[in-house]
Short mmCIF file of C-alpha atoms and ligand atoms in Angstrom, two decimals:
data_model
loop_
_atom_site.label_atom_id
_atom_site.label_comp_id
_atom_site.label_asym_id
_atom_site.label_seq_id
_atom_site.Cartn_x
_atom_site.Cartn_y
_atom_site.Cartn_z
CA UNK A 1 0.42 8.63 -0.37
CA UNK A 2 -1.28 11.77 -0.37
CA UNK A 3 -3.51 12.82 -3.18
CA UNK A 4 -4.00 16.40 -1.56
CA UNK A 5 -4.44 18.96 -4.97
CA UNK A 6 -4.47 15.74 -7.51
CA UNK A 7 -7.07 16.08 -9.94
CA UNK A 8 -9.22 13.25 -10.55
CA UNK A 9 -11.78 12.94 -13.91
CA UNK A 10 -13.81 10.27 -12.90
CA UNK A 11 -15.91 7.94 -15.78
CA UNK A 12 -18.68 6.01 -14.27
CA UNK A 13 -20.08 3.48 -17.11
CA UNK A 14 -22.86 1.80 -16.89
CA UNK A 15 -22.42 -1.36 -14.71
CA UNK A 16 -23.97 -2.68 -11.05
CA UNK A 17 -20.58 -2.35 -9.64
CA UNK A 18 -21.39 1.83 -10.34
CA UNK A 19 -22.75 2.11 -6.72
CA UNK A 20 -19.29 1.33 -5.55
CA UNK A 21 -18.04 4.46 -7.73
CA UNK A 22 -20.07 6.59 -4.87
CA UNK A 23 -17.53 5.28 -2.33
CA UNK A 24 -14.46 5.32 -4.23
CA UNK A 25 -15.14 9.36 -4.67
CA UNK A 26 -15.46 9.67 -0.84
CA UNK A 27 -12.07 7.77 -0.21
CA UNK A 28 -10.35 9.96 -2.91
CA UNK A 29 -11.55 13.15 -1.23
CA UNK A 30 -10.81 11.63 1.88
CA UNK A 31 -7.03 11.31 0.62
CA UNK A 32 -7.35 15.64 -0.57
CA UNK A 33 -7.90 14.40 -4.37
CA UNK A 34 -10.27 16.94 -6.53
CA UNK A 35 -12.81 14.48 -8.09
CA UNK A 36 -15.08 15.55 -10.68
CA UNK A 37 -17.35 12.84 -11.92
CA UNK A 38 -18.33 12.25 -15.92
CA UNK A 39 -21.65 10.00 -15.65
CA UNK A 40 -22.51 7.43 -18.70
CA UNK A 41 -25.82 7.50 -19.84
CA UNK A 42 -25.51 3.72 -19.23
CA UNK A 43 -24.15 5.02 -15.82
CA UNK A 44 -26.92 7.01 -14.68
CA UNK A 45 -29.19 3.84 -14.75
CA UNK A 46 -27.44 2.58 -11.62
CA UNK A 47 -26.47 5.59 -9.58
CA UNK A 48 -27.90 9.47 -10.27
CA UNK A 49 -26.08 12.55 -10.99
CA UNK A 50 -27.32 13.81 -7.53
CA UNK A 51 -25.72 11.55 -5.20
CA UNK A 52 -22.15 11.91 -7.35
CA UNK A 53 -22.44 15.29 -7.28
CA UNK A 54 -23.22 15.71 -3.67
CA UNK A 55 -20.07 13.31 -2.64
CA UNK A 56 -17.83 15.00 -4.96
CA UNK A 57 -19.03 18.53 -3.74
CA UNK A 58 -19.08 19.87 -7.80
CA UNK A 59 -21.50 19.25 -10.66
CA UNK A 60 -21.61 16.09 -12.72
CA UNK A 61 -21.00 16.08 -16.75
CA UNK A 62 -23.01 14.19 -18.64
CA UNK A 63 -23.70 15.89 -21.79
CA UNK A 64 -21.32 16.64 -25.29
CA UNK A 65 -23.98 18.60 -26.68
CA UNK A 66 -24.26 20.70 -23.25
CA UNK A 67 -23.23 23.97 -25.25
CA UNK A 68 -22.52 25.76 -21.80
CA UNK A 69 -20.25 22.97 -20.87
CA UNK A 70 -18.52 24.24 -24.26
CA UNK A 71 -18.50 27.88 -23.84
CA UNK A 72 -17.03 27.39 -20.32
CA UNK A 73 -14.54 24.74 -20.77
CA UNK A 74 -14.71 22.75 -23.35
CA UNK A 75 -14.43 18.68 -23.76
CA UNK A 76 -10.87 19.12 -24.51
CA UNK A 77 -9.96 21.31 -21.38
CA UNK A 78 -11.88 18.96 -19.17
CA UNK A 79 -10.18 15.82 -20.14
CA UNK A 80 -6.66 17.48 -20.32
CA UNK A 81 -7.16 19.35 -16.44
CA UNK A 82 -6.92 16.00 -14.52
CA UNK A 83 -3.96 14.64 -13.47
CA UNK A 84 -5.61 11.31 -13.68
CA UNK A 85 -8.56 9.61 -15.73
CA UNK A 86 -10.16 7.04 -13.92
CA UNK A 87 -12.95 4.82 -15.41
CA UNK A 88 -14.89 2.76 -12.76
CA UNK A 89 -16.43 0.78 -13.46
CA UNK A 90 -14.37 -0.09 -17.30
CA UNK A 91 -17.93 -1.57 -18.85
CA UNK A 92 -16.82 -4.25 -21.86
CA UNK A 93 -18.51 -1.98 -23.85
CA UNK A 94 -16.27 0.84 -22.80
CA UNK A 95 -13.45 -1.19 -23.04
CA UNK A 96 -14.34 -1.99 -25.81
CA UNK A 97 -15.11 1.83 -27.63
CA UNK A 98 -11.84 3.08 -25.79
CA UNK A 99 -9.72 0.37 -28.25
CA UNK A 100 -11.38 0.63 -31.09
CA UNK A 101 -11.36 4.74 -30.89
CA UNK A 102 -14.96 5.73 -31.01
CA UNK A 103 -16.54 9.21 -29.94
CA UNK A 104 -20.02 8.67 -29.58
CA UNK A 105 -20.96 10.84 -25.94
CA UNK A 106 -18.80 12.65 -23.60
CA UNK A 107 -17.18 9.67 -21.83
CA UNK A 108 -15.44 8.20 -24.98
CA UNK A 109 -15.00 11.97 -26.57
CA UNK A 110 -13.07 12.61 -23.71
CA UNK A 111 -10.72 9.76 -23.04
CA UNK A 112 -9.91 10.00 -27.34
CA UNK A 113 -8.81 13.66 -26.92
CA UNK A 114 -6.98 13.25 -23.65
CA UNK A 115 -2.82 13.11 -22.93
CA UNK A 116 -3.91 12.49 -19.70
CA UNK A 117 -2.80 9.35 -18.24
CA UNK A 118 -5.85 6.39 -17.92
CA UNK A 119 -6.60 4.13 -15.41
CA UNK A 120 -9.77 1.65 -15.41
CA UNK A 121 -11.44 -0.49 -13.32
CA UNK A 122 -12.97 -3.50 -15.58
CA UNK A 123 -16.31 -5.24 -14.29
CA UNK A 124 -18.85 -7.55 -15.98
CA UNK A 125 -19.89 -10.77 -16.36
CA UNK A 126 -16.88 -13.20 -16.04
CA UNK A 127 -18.17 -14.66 -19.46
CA UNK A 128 -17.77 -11.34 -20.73
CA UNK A 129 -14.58 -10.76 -19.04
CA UNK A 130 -13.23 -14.14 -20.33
CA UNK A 131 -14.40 -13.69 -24.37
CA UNK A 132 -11.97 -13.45 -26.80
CA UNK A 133 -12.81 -10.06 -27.74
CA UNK A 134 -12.75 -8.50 -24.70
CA UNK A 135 -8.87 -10.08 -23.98
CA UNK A 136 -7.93 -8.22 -27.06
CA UNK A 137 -9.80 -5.16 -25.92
CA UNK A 138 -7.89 -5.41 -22.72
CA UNK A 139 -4.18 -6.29 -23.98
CA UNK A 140 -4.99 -3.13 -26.98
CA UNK A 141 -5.36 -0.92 -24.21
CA UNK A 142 -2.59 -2.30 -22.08
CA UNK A 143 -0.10 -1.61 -25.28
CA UNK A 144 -1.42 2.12 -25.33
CA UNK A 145 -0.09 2.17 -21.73
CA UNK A 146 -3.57 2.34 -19.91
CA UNK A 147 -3.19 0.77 -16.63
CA UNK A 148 -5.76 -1.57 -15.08
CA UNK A 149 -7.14 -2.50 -11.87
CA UNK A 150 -8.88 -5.16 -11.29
CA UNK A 151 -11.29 -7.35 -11.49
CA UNK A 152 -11.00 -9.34 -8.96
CA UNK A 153 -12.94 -12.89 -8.45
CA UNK A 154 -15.57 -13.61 -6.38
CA UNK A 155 -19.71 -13.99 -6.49
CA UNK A 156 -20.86 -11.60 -9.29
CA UNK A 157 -24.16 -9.78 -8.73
CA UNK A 158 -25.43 -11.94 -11.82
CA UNK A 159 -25.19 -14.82 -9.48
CA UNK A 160 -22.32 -16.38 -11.40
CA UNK A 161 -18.58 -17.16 -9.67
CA UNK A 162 -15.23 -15.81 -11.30
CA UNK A 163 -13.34 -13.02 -12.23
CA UNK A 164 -15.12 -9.86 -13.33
CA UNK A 165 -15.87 -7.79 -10.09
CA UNK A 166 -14.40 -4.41 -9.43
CA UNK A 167 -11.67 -3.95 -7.74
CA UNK A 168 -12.77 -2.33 -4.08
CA UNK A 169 -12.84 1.55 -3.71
CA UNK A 170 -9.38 1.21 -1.64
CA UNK A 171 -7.79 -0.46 -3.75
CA UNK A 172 -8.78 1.60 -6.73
CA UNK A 173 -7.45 4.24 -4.48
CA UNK A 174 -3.87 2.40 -4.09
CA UNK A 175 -3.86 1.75 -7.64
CA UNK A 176 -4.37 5.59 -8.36
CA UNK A 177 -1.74 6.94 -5.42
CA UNK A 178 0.74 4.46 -7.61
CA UNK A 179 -0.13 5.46 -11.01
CA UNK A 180 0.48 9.01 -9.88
CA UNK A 181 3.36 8.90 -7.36
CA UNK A 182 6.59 10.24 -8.85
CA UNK A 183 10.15 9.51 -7.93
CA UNK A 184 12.65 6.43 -8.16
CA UNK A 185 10.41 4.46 -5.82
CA UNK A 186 7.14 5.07 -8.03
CA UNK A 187 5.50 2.13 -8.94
CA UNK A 188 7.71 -0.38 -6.05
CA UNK A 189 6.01 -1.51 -3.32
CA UNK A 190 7.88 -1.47 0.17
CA UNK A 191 6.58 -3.38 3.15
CA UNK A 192 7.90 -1.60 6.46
CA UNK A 193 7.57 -3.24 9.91
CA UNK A 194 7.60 -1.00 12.85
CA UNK A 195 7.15 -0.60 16.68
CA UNK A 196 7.05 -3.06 19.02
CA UNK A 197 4.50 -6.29 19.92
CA UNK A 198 2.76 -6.83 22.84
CA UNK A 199 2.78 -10.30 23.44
CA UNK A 200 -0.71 -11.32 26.20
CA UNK A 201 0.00 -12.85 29.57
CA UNK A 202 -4.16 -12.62 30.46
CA UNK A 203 -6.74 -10.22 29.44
CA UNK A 204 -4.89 -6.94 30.89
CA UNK A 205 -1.30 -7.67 30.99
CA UNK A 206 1.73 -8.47 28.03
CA UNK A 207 5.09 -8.66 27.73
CA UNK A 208 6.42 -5.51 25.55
CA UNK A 209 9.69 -3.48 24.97
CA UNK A 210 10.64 -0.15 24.32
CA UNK A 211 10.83 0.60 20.94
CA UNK A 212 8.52 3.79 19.81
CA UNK A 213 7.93 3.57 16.53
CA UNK A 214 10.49 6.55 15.35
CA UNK A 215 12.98 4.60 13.07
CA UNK A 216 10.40 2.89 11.34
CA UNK A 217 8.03 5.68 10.97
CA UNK A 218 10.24 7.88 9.86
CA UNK A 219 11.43 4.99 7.18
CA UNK A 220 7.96 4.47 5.71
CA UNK A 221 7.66 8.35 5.07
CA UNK A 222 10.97 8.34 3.58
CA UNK A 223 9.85 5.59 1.61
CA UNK A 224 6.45 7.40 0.45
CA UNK A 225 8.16 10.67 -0.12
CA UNK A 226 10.01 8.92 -2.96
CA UNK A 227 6.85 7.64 -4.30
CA UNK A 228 6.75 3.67 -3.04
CA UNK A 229 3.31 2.41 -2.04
CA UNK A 230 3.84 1.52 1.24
CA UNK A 231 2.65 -1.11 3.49
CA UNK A 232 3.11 -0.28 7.11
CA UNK A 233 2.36 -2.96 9.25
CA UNK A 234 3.20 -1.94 13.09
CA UNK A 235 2.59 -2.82 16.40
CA UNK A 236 1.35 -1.05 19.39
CA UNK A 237 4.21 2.31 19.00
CA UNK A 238 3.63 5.40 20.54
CA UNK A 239 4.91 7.62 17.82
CA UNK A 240 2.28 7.90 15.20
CA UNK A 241 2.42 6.00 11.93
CA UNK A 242 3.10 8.19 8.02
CA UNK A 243 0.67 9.36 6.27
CA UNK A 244 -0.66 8.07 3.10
CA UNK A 245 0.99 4.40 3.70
CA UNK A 246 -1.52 1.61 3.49
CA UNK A 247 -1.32 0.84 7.46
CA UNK A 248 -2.19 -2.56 9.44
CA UNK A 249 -1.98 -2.45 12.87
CA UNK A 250 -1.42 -5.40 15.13
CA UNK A 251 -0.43 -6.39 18.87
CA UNK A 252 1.55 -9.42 18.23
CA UNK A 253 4.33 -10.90 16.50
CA UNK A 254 2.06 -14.26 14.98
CA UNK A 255 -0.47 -10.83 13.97
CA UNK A 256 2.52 -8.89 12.79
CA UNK A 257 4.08 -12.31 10.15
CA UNK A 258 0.89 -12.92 8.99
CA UNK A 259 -0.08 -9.52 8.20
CA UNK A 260 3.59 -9.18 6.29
CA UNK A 261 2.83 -12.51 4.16
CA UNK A 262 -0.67 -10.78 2.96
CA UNK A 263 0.98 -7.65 1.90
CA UNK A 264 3.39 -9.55 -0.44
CA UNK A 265 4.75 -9.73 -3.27
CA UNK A 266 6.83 -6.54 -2.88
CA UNK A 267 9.61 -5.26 -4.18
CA UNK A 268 11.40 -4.25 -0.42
CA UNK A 269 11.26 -5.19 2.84
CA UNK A 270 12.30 -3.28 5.63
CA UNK A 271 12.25 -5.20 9.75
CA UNK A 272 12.00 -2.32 11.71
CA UNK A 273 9.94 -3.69 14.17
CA UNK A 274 11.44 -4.51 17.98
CA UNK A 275 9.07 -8.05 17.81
CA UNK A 276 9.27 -9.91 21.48
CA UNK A 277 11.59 -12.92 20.76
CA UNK A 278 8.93 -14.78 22.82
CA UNK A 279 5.06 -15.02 23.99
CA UNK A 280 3.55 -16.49 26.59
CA UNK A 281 2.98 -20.53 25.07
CA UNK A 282 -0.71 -20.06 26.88
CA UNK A 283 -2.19 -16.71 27.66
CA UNK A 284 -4.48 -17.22 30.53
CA UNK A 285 -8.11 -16.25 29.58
CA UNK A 286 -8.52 -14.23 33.20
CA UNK A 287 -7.06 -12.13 34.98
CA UNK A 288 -4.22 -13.65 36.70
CA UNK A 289 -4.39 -13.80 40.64
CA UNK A 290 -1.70 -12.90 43.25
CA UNK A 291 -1.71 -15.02 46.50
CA UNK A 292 -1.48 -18.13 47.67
CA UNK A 293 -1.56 -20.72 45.21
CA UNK A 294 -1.23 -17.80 42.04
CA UNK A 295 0.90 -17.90 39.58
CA UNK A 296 4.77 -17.32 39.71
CA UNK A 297 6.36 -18.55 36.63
CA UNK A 298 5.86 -18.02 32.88
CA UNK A 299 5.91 -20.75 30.42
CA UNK A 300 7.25 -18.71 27.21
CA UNK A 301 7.31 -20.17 23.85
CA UNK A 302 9.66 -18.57 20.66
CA UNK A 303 7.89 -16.46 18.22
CA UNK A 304 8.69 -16.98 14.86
CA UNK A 305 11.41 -14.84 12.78
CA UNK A 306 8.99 -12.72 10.40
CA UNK A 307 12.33 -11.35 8.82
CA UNK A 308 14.28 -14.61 8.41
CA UNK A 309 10.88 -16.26 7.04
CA UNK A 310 10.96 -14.03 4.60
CA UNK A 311 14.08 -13.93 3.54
CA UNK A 312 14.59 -17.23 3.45
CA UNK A 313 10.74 -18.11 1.30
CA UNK A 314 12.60 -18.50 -2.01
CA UNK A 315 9.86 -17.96 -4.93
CA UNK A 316 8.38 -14.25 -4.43
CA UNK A 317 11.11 -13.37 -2.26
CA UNK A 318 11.39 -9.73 -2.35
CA UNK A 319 14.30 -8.16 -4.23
CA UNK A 320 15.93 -6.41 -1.00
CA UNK A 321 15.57 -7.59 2.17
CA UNK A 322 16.44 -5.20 5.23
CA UNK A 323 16.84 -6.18 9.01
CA UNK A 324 17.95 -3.90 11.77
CA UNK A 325 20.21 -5.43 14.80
CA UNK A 326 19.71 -3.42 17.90
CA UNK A 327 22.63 -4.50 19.76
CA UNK A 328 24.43 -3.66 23.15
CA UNK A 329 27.94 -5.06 22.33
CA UNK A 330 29.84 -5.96 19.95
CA UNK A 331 27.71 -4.73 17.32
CA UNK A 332 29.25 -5.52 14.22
CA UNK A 333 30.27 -8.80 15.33
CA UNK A 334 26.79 -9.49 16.13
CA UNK A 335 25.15 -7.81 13.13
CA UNK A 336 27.40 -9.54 10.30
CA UNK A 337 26.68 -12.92 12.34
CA UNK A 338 22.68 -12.05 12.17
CA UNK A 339 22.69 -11.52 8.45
CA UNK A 340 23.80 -14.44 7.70
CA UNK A 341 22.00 -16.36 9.90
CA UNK A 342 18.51 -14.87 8.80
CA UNK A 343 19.32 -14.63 5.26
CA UNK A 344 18.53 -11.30 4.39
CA UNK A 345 20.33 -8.85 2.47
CA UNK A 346 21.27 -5.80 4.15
CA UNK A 347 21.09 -5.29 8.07
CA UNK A 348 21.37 -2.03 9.94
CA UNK A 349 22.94 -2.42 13.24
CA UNK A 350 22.56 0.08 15.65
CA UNK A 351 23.83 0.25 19.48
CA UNK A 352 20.87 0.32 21.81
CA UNK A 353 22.87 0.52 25.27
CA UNK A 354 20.86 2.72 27.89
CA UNK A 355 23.58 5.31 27.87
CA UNK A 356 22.79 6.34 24.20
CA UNK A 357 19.47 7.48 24.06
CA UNK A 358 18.53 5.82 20.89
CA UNK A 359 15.64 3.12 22.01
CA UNK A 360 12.71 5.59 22.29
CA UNK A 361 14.61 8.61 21.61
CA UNK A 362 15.01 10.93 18.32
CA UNK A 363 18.70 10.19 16.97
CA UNK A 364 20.38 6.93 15.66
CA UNK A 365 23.53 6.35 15.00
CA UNK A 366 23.40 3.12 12.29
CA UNK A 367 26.07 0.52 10.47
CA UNK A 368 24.75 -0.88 7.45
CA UNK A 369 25.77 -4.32 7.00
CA UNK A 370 25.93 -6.24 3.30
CA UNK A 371 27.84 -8.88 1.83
CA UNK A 372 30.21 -6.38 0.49
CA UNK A 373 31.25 -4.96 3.97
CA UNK A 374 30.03 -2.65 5.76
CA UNK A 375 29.97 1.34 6.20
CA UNK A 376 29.29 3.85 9.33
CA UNK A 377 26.51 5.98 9.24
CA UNK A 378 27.41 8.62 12.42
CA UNK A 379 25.02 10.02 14.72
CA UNK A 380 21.99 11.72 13.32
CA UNK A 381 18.21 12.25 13.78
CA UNK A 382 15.93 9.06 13.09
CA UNK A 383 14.85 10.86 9.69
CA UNK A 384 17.23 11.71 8.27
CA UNK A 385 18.85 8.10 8.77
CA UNK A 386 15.88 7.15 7.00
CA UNK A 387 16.21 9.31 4.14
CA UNK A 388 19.79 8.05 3.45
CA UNK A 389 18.47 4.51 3.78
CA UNK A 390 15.27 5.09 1.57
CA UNK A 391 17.44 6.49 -1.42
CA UNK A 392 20.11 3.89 -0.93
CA UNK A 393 17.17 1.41 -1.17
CA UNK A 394 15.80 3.34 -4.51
CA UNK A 395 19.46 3.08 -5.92
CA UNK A 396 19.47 -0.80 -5.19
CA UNK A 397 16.39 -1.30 -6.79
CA UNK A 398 16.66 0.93 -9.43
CA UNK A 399 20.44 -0.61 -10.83
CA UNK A 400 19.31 -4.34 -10.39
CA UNK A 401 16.34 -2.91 -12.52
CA UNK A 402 14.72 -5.18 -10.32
O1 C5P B 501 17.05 -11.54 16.30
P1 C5P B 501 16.80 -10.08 16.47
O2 C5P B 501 15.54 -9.77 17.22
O3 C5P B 501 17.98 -9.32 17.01
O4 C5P B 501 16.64 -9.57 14.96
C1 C5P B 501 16.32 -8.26 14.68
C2 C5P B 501 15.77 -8.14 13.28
O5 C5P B 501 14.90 -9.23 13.01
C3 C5P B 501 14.92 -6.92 13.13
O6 C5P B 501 15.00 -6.52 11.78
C4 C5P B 501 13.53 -7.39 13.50
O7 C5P B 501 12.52 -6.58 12.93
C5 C5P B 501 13.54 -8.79 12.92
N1 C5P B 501 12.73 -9.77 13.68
C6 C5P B 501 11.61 -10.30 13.13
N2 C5P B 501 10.87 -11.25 13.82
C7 C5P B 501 11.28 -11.67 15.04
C8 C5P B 501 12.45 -11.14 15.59
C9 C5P B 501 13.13 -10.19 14.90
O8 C5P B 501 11.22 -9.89 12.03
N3 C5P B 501 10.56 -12.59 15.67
#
């Protein structure tokens, strides 16, 4: 998503993880966000007013008792002209004033007189992270509807092992595109395969097919626009992939399942992609050679079904599963057959025969598939297919309350 005009107040306490607070306000004004930084006294220990003000391109607050700060806008104003209050790093000392409701400097002043909504990014110690006090800190702050990202485990700068660090810039970033995306989709998370694979004979040859990208590209903005968090994984297409989706790119289907099974859990997920139904069982590591004694044959080996693997994984199984069926005859036949035999939920079968124009072109013409029956969806262009099928995915998801 977007964060082009969003308004970001961003709290840097006074923690090591603060240098990473100098990244996450270059990724938010790479995503169009407005940042302006409020520095801890704490927080200007680790990283100086200069270097936040020079990434976020505006001056730094600091200061309650700054009495021009006061005449020109005012605590109050600043805290309420965000769309978003972000505090990274969430010290347990800041955690810990936030709960309890004191107003000692600027930071805490603001987030007590603020409607705006709070997100923080916890780091410390993981001893800190794991005493009792802190957990209630934490779950008092989750019941006054502050969300939280973070912390995730790993070496700690104090050379101890757990959970404590900060979550990374991007993924502060994700958390803040959900926390402010709106629509029936806000707060879901949608994985979205597109494109086709190229599966490698050697070094400078594969075995591909001729899907571009459109459907699926034009699903994962449709998705977006009605505020999902995306994750577009695609392969090699030719028409470019949405904005503001988290995107992974791969070449091959093995690439392509793997990269699906990171992004879970999700709430949807939508098999756009045309993957190659095989790969060569041993790419050669050089260039093949023509001629006597070269090679003639192909020894191909099955990929495996990213869409029936997932639909069939039982626990953490997303709610709705979606699979296209490009077909050439006997498409319904085919496409009610194919559902059952991957498992999945819904599957949109379209006819791909040369003479319709629809592999690599701008129009689609779809039947949606589901254990109810099924329903025609006539000839249209690729987006707005998707837009029926994105808000037919938000009404699925939205009455299973899923
Ligand atoms: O079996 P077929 O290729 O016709 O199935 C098409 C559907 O299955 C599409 O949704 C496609 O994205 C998905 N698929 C997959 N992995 C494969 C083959 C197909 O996810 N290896």
């Amino acid at each position: 998503m977007t964060l082009a005009g969003k308004h970001i107040l961003l709290i840097v306490g006074g923690g090591i993880a603060a240098f990473k607070a100098l990244d996450l306000v270059r990724r938010l004004r790479e995503r169009g966000a407005v940042v302006t930084p409020v520095l801890t006294r704490a927080g200007s220990e680790f990283v100086t007013e200069l270097s936040l003000s020079s990434l976020a391109g505006c001056r730094v607050y600091s200061d309650l008792w700054d009495l021009t700060d006061e005449a020109e806008m005012g605590h109050i104003q600043l805290s309420r002209a965000a769309d978003l209050i972000v505090v990274a790093p969430a010290t347990a000392n800041l955690m810990a004033n936030m709960a309890s409701g004191h107003a000692h400097d600027l930071a805490t002043t603001l987030l007590l007189a603020t409607d705006t909504p709070v997100l923080i990014a916890p780091a410390m110690n993981v001893r800190m992270w794991e005493y009792p006090a802190t957990r209630r800190n934490l779950a008092v702050l989750q019941g006054d509807g502050i969300a939280v990202v973070g912390p995730n485990e790993g070496d700690m700068a104090c050379g101890e092992y757990g959970p404590g660090r900060m979550a990374e810039p991007l993924e502060i970033v994700d958390a803040i595109a959900a926390r402010l995306a709106s629509g029936p989709l806000a707060g879901r998370h949608v994985i979205v395969t597109s494109g086709p694979t190229h599966e490698p004979i050697d070094p400078v040859r594969y075995i591909a097919n001729r899907s571009s990208g459109a459907q699926g590209s034009a699903l994962g903005a449709a998705l977006r626009d009605l505020g999902a968090t995306v994750t577009f994984v695609t392969g090699p297409a030719s028409v470019a992939p949405p904005e503001g989706v988290t995107l992974v790119r791969v070449e091959t289907a093995a690439e392509m399942l793997a990269a699906v099974r990171a992004a879970l859990p999700a709430d949807a997920a939508i098999f756009a992609a045309a993957v190659a139904d095989w790969r060569v069982g041993t790419a050669a590591t050089q260039k093949l050679k023509k001629g006597p004694g070269g090679h003639s044959t192909l020894d191909l080996a099955e990929n495996p079904d990213i869409l029936a693997s997932v639909a069939r994984m039982g626990e953490g199984r997303p709610a709705l599963v979606v699979g296209f069926a490009a077909e050439t005859e006997n498409v319904l036949e085919h496409a009610r057959a194919k559902r059952l035999r991957k498992g999945c939920d819904w599957i949109l079968a379209n006819d791909v025969s040369p003479g319709t124009g629809i592999m690599g072109g701008t129009e689609n013409a779809l039947t949606l598939v589901t254990q109810d029956g099924s329903e025609d969806w006539p000839r249209d262009t690729k987006i707005a297919l998707a837009r029926k099928l994105a808000r037919r995915i938000a009404d699925h998801l939205g009455a299973r309350g899923a």
